[in-house]
Amino acid sequence: EVCGLPWKACAVKKERNGSFHLGVFLYHRQSDSDIWSIDVSGSISLLNTDGEQKKNFTVNTTFNREVPNWGCPDLCEWENLTDEAKVINTGC
């Protein structure tokens, strides 16, 4: 849960030609009928296995449901995000 609300965070790693990108999504598992936009602000830190190298990423954007892919070209379809098993097993 995020901030005590019934939201769940999902991190998806997609490997492409020896590199990867990490997608982080927030979604509500019960219903999306009243959700039209999401303001996201935060940071992500990645550590390698020995803990010596650290990379920080900052996210500050608005996802808008009224535009394709919520305004983010790499974002999964909403139906895939609300299907928890599909997100975990296929990475969208």
mmCIF file of N, CA and C in Angstrom:
data_model
loop_
_atom_site.group_PDB
_atom_site.id
_atom_site.type_symbol
_atom_site.label_atom_id
_atom_site.label_comp_id
_atom_site.label_asym_id
_atom_site.label_seq_id
_atom_site.Cartn_x
_atom_site.Cartn_y
_atom_site.Cartn_z
ATOM 1 N N GLU A 1 0.833 -1.182 0.000
ATOM 2 C CA GLU A 1 0.000 0.000 0.000
ATOM 3 C C GLU A 1 0.876 1.243 0.000
ATOM 4 N N VAL A 2 0.332 2.304 -0.545
ATOM 5 C CA VAL A 2 1.059 3.566 -0.638
ATOM 6 C C VAL A 2 0.333 4.607 0.195
ATOM 7 N N CYS A 3 1.008 5.193 1.155
ATOM 8 C CA CYS A 3 0.444 6.249 2.009
ATOM 9 C C CYS A 3 -0.851 5.829 2.688
ATOM 10 N N GLY A 4 -0.996 4.564 3.031
ATOM 11 C CA GLY A 4 -2.188 4.089 3.714
ATOM 12 C C GLY A 4 -3.416 3.980 2.829
ATOM 13 N N LEU A 5 -3.289 4.280 1.549
ATOM 14 C CA LEU A 5 -4.409 4.183 0.618
ATOM 15 C C LEU A 5 -4.376 2.834 -0.082
ATOM 16 N N PRO A 6 -5.490 2.405 -0.658
ATOM 17 C CA PRO A 6 -5.508 1.084 -1.316
ATOM 18 C C PRO A 6 -4.848 1.094 -2.688
ATOM 19 N N TRP A 7 -3.662 1.657 -2.766
ATOM 20 C CA TRP A 7 -2.880 1.661 -3.988
ATOM 21 C C TRP A 7 -1.737 0.681 -3.831
ATOM 22 N N LYS A 8 -1.264 0.137 -4.913
ATOM 23 C CA LYS A 8 -0.136 -0.777 -4.854
ATOM 24 C C LYS A 8 0.923 -0.318 -5.847
ATOM 25 N N ALA A 9 2.173 -0.394 -5.449
ATOM 26 C CA ALA A 9 3.270 -0.028 -6.345
ATOM 27 C C ALA A 9 3.759 -1.262 -7.072
ATOM 28 N N CYS A 10 4.076 -1.098 -8.329
ATOM 29 C CA CYS A 10 4.552 -2.205 -9.153
ATOM 30 C C CYS A 10 5.802 -1.744 -9.881
ATOM 31 N N ALA A 11 6.885 -2.482 -9.717
ATOM 32 C CA ALA A 11 8.121 -2.178 -10.444
ATOM 33 C C ALA A 11 8.355 -3.272 -11.467
ATOM 34 N N VAL A 12 8.580 -2.888 -12.710
ATOM 35 C CA VAL A 12 8.751 -3.845 -13.796
ATOM 36 C C VAL A 12 10.101 -3.607 -14.459
ATOM 37 N N LYS A 13 10.913 -4.642 -14.538
ATOM 38 C CA LYS A 13 12.216 -4.532 -15.202
ATOM 39 C C LYS A 13 12.106 -5.160 -16.582
ATOM 40 N N LYS A 14 12.482 -4.416 -17.611
ATOM 41 C CA LYS A 14 12.462 -4.936 -18.975
ATOM 42 C C LYS A 14 13.876 -4.903 -19.530
ATOM 43 N N GLU A 15 14.376 -6.051 -19.926
ATOM 44 C CA GLU A 15 15.731 -6.116 -20.473
ATOM 45 C C GLU A 15 15.688 -5.937 -21.983
ATOM 46 N N ARG A 16 16.621 -5.124 -22.479
ATOM 47 C CA ARG A 16 16.699 -4.862 -23.917
ATOM 48 C C ARG A 16 18.160 -4.758 -24.320
ATOM 49 N N ASN A 17 18.635 -5.698 -25.099
ATOM 50 C CA ASN A 17 20.001 -5.652 -25.643
ATOM 51 C C ASN A 17 21.065 -5.414 -24.569
ATOM 52 N N GLY A 18 21.009 -6.157 -23.491
ATOM 53 C CA GLY A 18 22.018 -6.043 -22.447
ATOM 54 C C GLY A 18 21.799 -4.929 -21.446
ATOM 55 N N SER A 19 20.795 -4.082 -21.662
ATOM 56 C CA SER A 19 20.480 -3.045 -20.686
ATOM 57 C C SER A 19 19.026 -3.231 -20.261
ATOM 58 N N PHE A 20 18.603 -2.466 -19.291
ATOM 59 C CA PHE A 20 17.218 -2.602 -18.859
ATOM 60 C C PHE A 20 16.655 -1.248 -18.480
ATOM 61 N N HIS A 21 15.333 -1.186 -18.485
ATOM 62 C CA HIS A 21 14.701 -0.011 -17.905
ATOM 63 C C HIS A 21 13.716 -0.480 -16.848
ATOM 64 N N LEU A 22 13.524 0.365 -15.860
ATOM 65 C CA LEU A 22 12.668 0.031 -14.733
ATOM 66 C C LEU A 22 11.442 0.915 -14.784
ATOM 67 N N GLY A 23 10.289 0.299 -14.832
ATOM 68 C CA GLY A 23 9.047 1.052 -14.814
ATOM 69 C C GLY A 23 8.388 0.916 -13.456
ATOM 70 N N VAL A 24 7.967 2.015 -12.873
ATOM 71 C CA VAL A 24 7.299 1.989 -11.574
ATOM 72 C C VAL A 24 5.908 2.564 -11.755
ATOM 73 N N PHE A 25 4.911 1.821 -11.319
ATOM 74 C CA PHE A 25 3.526 2.215 -11.514
ATOM 75 C C PHE A 25 2.782 2.157 -10.189
ATOM 76 N N LEU A 26 1.787 3.005 -10.024
ATOM 77 C CA LEU A 26 0.854 2.919 -8.909
ATOM 78 C C LEU A 26 -0.505 2.575 -9.486
ATOM 79 N N TYR A 27 -1.188 1.649 -8.846
ATOM 80 C CA TYR A 27 -2.518 1.327 -9.338
ATOM 81 C C TYR A 27 -3.412 0.878 -8.200
ATOM 82 N N HIS A 28 -4.709 0.952 -8.423
ATOM 83 C CA HIS A 28 -5.727 0.580 -7.452
ATOM 84 C C HIS A 28 -6.317 -0.740 -7.911
ATOM 85 N N ARG A 29 -6.305 -1.742 -7.054
ATOM 86 C CA ARG A 29 -6.711 -3.076 -7.485
ATOM 87 C C ARG A 29 -8.226 -3.251 -7.590
ATOM 88 N N GLN A 30 -9.006 -2.463 -6.848
ATOM 89 C CA GLN A 30 -10.445 -2.698 -6.857
ATOM 90 C C GLN A 30 -11.156 -2.071 -8.059
ATOM 91 N N SER A 31 -10.875 -0.820 -8.339
ATOM 92 C CA SER A 31 -11.631 -0.130 -9.381
ATOM 93 C C SER A 31 -10.828 1.037 -9.931
ATOM 94 N N ASP A 32 -10.983 1.282 -11.218
ATOM 95 C CA ASP A 32 -10.338 2.460 -11.806
ATOM 96 C C ASP A 32 -11.368 3.464 -12.289
ATOM 97 N N SER A 33 -12.642 3.278 -11.921
ATOM 98 C CA SER A 33 -13.698 4.088 -12.512
ATOM 99 C C SER A 33 -13.607 5.564 -12.139
ATOM 100 N N ASP A 34 -13.016 5.889 -10.975
ATOM 101 C CA ASP A 34 -12.974 7.286 -10.572
ATOM 102 C C ASP A 34 -11.574 7.884 -10.660
ATOM 103 N N ILE A 35 -10.673 7.218 -11.345
ATOM 104 C CA ILE A 35 -9.302 7.694 -11.451
ATOM 105 C C ILE A 35 -9.081 8.256 -12.852
ATOM 106 N N TRP A 36 -8.740 9.542 -12.924
ATOM 107 C CA TRP A 36 -8.538 10.154 -14.240
ATOM 108 C C TRP A 36 -7.129 10.656 -14.450
ATOM 109 N N SER A 37 -6.448 11.002 -13.396
ATOM 110 C CA SER A 37 -5.047 11.389 -13.531
ATOM 111 C C SER A 37 -4.316 11.092 -12.231
ATOM 112 N N ILE A 38 -3.022 10.889 -12.339
ATOM 113 C CA ILE A 38 -2.195 10.590 -11.181
ATOM 114 C C ILE A 38 -0.974 11.496 -11.245
ATOM 115 N N ASP A 39 -0.743 12.249 -10.193
ATOM 116 C CA ASP A 39 0.482 13.034 -10.081
ATOM 117 C C ASP A 39 1.507 12.187 -9.341
ATOM 118 N N VAL A 40 2.648 11.995 -9.959
ATOM 119 C CA VAL A 40 3.679 11.145 -9.377
ATOM 120 C C VAL A 40 4.930 11.971 -9.144
ATOM 121 N N SER A 41 5.436 11.921 -7.945
ATOM 122 C CA SER A 41 6.683 12.593 -7.625
ATOM 123 C C SER A 41 7.448 11.711 -6.659
ATOM 124 N N GLY A 42 8.684 11.425 -6.968
ATOM 125 C CA GLY A 42 9.456 10.565 -6.083
ATOM 126 C C GLY A 42 10.824 10.293 -6.647
ATOM 127 N N SER A 43 11.545 9.419 -5.982
ATOM 128 C CA SER A 43 12.872 9.061 -6.457
ATOM 129 C C SER A 43 13.093 7.574 -6.276
ATOM 130 N N ILE A 44 13.972 7.032 -7.087
ATOM 131 C CA ILE A 44 14.310 5.615 -7.062
ATOM 132 C C ILE A 44 15.824 5.518 -6.964
ATOM 133 N N SER A 45 16.301 4.655 -6.102
ATOM 134 C CA SER A 45 17.740 4.404 -6.001
ATOM 135 C C SER A 45 18.018 2.955 -6.342
ATOM 136 N N LEU A 46 18.980 2.738 -7.219
ATOM 137 C CA LEU A 46 19.384 1.385 -7.587
ATOM 138 C C LEU A 46 20.802 1.141 -7.091
ATOM 139 N N LEU A 47 21.014 -0.010 -6.463
ATOM 140 C CA LEU A 47 22.343 -0.399 -5.993
ATOM 141 C C LEU A 47 22.768 -1.656 -6.719
ATOM 142 N N ASN A 48 24.054 -1.750 -7.057
ATOM 143 C CA ASN A 48 24.519 -3.013 -7.619
ATOM 144 C C ASN A 48 24.699 -4.018 -6.481
ATOM 145 N N THR A 49 25.015 -5.261 -6.796
ATOM 146 C CA THR A 49 25.008 -6.319 -5.789
ATOM 147 C C THR A 49 26.048 -6.121 -4.693
ATOM 148 N N ASP A 50 27.154 -5.455 -4.973
ATOM 149 C CA ASP A 50 28.137 -5.230 -3.910
ATOM 150 C C ASP A 50 27.897 -3.916 -3.164
ATOM 151 N N GLY A 51 26.874 -3.166 -3.574
ATOM 152 C CA GLY A 51 26.477 -1.965 -2.854
ATOM 153 C C GLY A 51 27.366 -0.758 -3.064
ATOM 154 N N GLU A 52 28.305 -0.814 -3.998
ATOM 155 C CA GLU A 52 29.246 0.294 -4.169
ATOM 156 C C GLU A 52 28.751 1.363 -5.139
ATOM 157 N N GLN A 53 28.055 0.965 -6.182
ATOM 158 C CA GLN A 53 27.581 1.939 -7.160
ATOM 159 C C GLN A 53 26.100 2.192 -6.930
ATOM 160 N N LYS A 54 25.737 3.453 -6.974
ATOM 161 C CA LYS A 54 24.353 3.829 -6.730
ATOM 162 C C LYS A 54 23.911 4.803 -7.805
ATOM 163 N N LYS A 55 22.738 4.582 -8.341
ATOM 164 C CA LYS A 55 22.177 5.493 -9.330
ATOM 165 C C LYS A 55 20.841 5.992 -8.802
ATOM 166 N N ASN A 56 20.631 7.287 -8.883
ATOM 167 C CA ASN A 56 19.387 7.891 -8.422
ATOM 168 C C ASN A 56 18.595 8.412 -9.613
ATOM 169 N N PHE A 57 17.309 8.184 -9.584
ATOM 170 C CA PHE A 57 16.413 8.661 -10.629
ATOM 171 C C PHE A 57 15.283 9.429 -9.956
ATOM 172 N N THR A 58 14.871 10.520 -10.570
ATOM 173 C CA THR A 58 13.766 11.306 -10.037
ATOM 174 C C THR A 58 12.595 11.246 -11.008
ATOM 175 N N VAL A 59 11.421 11.041 -10.464
ATOM 176 C CA VAL A 59 10.198 10.980 -11.259
ATOM 177 C C VAL A 59 9.313 12.132 -10.822
ATOM 178 N N ASN A 60 8.842 12.905 -11.768
ATOM 179 C CA ASN A 60 7.929 13.998 -11.457
ATOM 180 C C ASN A 60 7.065 14.224 -12.689
ATOM 181 N N THR A 61 5.898 13.638 -12.709
ATOM 182 C CA THR A 61 5.077 13.698 -13.912
ATOM 183 C C THR A 61 3.612 13.495 -13.564
ATOM 184 N N THR A 62 2.761 13.678 -14.541
ATOM 185 C CA THR A 62 1.333 13.425 -14.387
ATOM 186 C C THR A 62 0.908 12.408 -15.428
ATOM 187 N N PHE A 63 0.273 11.349 -14.970
ATOM 188 C CA PHE A 63 -0.320 10.372 -15.882
ATOM 189 C C PHE A 63 -1.779 10.761 -16.078
ATOM 190 N N ASN A 64 -2.199 10.915 -17.313
ATOM 191 C CA ASN A 64 -3.560 11.336 -17.622
ATOM 192 C C ASN A 64 -4.270 10.225 -18.369
ATOM 193 N N ARG A 65 -5.335 9.713 -17.799
ATOM 194 C CA ARG A 65 -6.026 8.574 -18.382
ATOM 195 C C ARG A 65 -6.709 8.912 -19.706
ATOM 196 N N GLU A 66 -6.970 10.189 -19.964
ATOM 197 C CA GLU A 66 -7.709 10.559 -21.163
ATOM 198 C C GLU A 66 -6.847 10.585 -22.415
ATOM 199 N N VAL A 67 -5.560 10.379 -22.298
ATOM 200 C CA VAL A 67 -4.684 10.319 -23.469
ATOM 201 C C VAL A 67 -4.083 8.920 -23.556
ATOM 202 N N PRO A 68 -3.659 8.476 -24.753
ATOM 203 C CA PRO A 68 -3.139 7.121 -24.910
ATOM 204 C C PRO A 68 -1.989 6.831 -23.948
ATOM 205 N N ASN A 69 -2.030 5.654 -23.363
ATOM 206 C CA ASN A 69 -0.995 5.206 -22.415
ATOM 207 C C ASN A 69 -0.755 6.207 -21.292
ATOM 208 N N TRP A 70 -1.791 6.899 -20.898
ATOM 209 C CA TRP A 70 -1.717 7.865 -19.797
ATOM 210 C C TRP A 70 -0.666 8.941 -20.055
ATOM 211 N N GLY A 71 -0.346 9.222 -21.312
ATOM 212 C CA GLY A 71 0.631 10.257 -21.629
ATOM 213 C C GLY A 71 2.071 9.786 -21.585
ATOM 214 N N CYS A 72 2.292 8.505 -21.356
ATOM 215 C CA CYS A 72 3.651 7.953 -21.294
ATOM 216 C C CYS A 72 3.759 6.838 -22.320
ATOM 217 N N PRO A 73 4.583 6.987 -23.350
ATOM 218 C CA PRO A 73 4.605 6.016 -24.440
ATOM 219 C C PRO A 73 4.981 4.603 -24.014
ATOM 220 N N ASP A 74 5.756 4.442 -22.921
ATOM 221 C CA ASP A 74 6.149 3.106 -22.490
ATOM 222 C C ASP A 74 5.222 2.516 -21.436
ATOM 223 N N LEU A 75 4.171 3.246 -21.077
ATOM 224 C CA LEU A 75 3.291 2.763 -20.022
ATOM 225 C C LEU A 75 2.398 1.646 -20.540
ATOM 226 N N CYS A 76 2.178 0.647 -19.704
ATOM 227 C CA CYS A 76 1.324 -0.479 -20.084
ATOM 228 C C CYS A 76 -0.135 -0.032 -20.142
ATOM 229 N N GLU A 77 -0.942 -0.827 -20.806
ATOM 230 C CA GLU A 77 -2.372 -0.562 -20.814
ATOM 231 C C GLU A 77 -2.923 -0.704 -19.397
ATOM 232 N N TRP A 78 -3.946 0.081 -19.074
ATOM 233 C CA TRP A 78 -4.512 0.064 -17.726
ATOM 234 C C TRP A 78 -4.989 -1.330 -17.325
ATOM 235 N N GLU A 79 -5.577 -2.065 -18.256
ATOM 236 C CA GLU A 79 -6.077 -3.397 -17.936
ATOM 237 C C GLU A 79 -4.940 -4.313 -17.496
ATOM 238 N N ASN A 80 -3.760 -4.153 -18.072
ATOM 239 C CA ASN A 80 -2.619 -4.966 -17.670
ATOM 240 C C ASN A 80 -2.129 -4.585 -16.277
ATOM 241 N N LEU A 81 -2.197 -3.308 -15.940
ATOM 242 C CA LEU A 81 -1.753 -2.887 -14.619
ATOM 243 C C LEU A 81 -2.675 -3.397 -13.528
ATOM 244 N N THR A 82 -3.963 -3.500 -13.803
ATOM 245 C CA THR A 82 -4.896 -3.943 -12.777
ATOM 246 C C THR A 82 -4.960 -5.455 -12.677
ATOM 247 N N ASP A 83 -4.331 -6.165 -13.581
ATOM 248 C CA ASP A 83 -4.245 -7.622 -13.509
ATOM 249 C C ASP A 83 -2.908 -7.964 -12.862
ATOM 250 N N GLU A 84 -2.923 -8.140 -11.532
ATOM 251 C CA GLU A 84 -1.673 -8.277 -10.780
ATOM 252 C C GLU A 84 -0.832 -9.445 -11.269
ATOM 253 N N ALA A 85 -1.458 -10.570 -11.550
ATOM 254 C CA ALA A 85 -0.703 -11.747 -11.994
ATOM 255 C C ALA A 85 -0.015 -11.476 -13.325
ATOM 256 N N LYS A 86 -0.691 -10.771 -14.219
ATOM 257 C CA LYS A 86 -0.121 -10.483 -15.527
ATOM 258 C C LYS A 86 1.080 -9.553 -15.407
ATOM 259 N N VAL A 87 0.984 -8.554 -14.531
ATOM 260 C CA VAL A 87 2.090 -7.621 -14.334
ATOM 261 C C VAL A 87 3.310 -8.358 -13.809
ATOM 262 N N ILE A 88 3.106 -9.211 -12.810
ATOM 263 C CA ILE A 88 4.232 -9.913 -12.195
ATOM 264 C C ILE A 88 4.834 -10.933 -13.153
ATOM 265 N N ASN A 89 3.999 -11.673 -13.864
ATOM 266 C CA ASN A 89 4.496 -12.773 -14.682
ATOM 267 C C ASN A 89 5.051 -12.341 -16.030
ATOM 268 N N THR A 90 4.535 -11.278 -16.597
ATOM 269 C CA THR A 90 4.961 -10.896 -17.935
ATOM 270 C C THR A 90 5.665 -9.549 -17.971
ATOM 271 N N GLY A 91 5.647 -8.814 -16.863
ATOM 272 C CA GLY A 91 6.217 -7.467 -16.893
ATOM 273 C C GLY A 91 5.459 -6.580 -17.849
ATOM 274 N N CYS A 92 4.158 -6.802 -17.957
ATOM 275 C CA CYS A 92 3.270 -6.095 -18.886
ATOM 276 C C CYS A 92 3.602 -6.529 -20.291
#
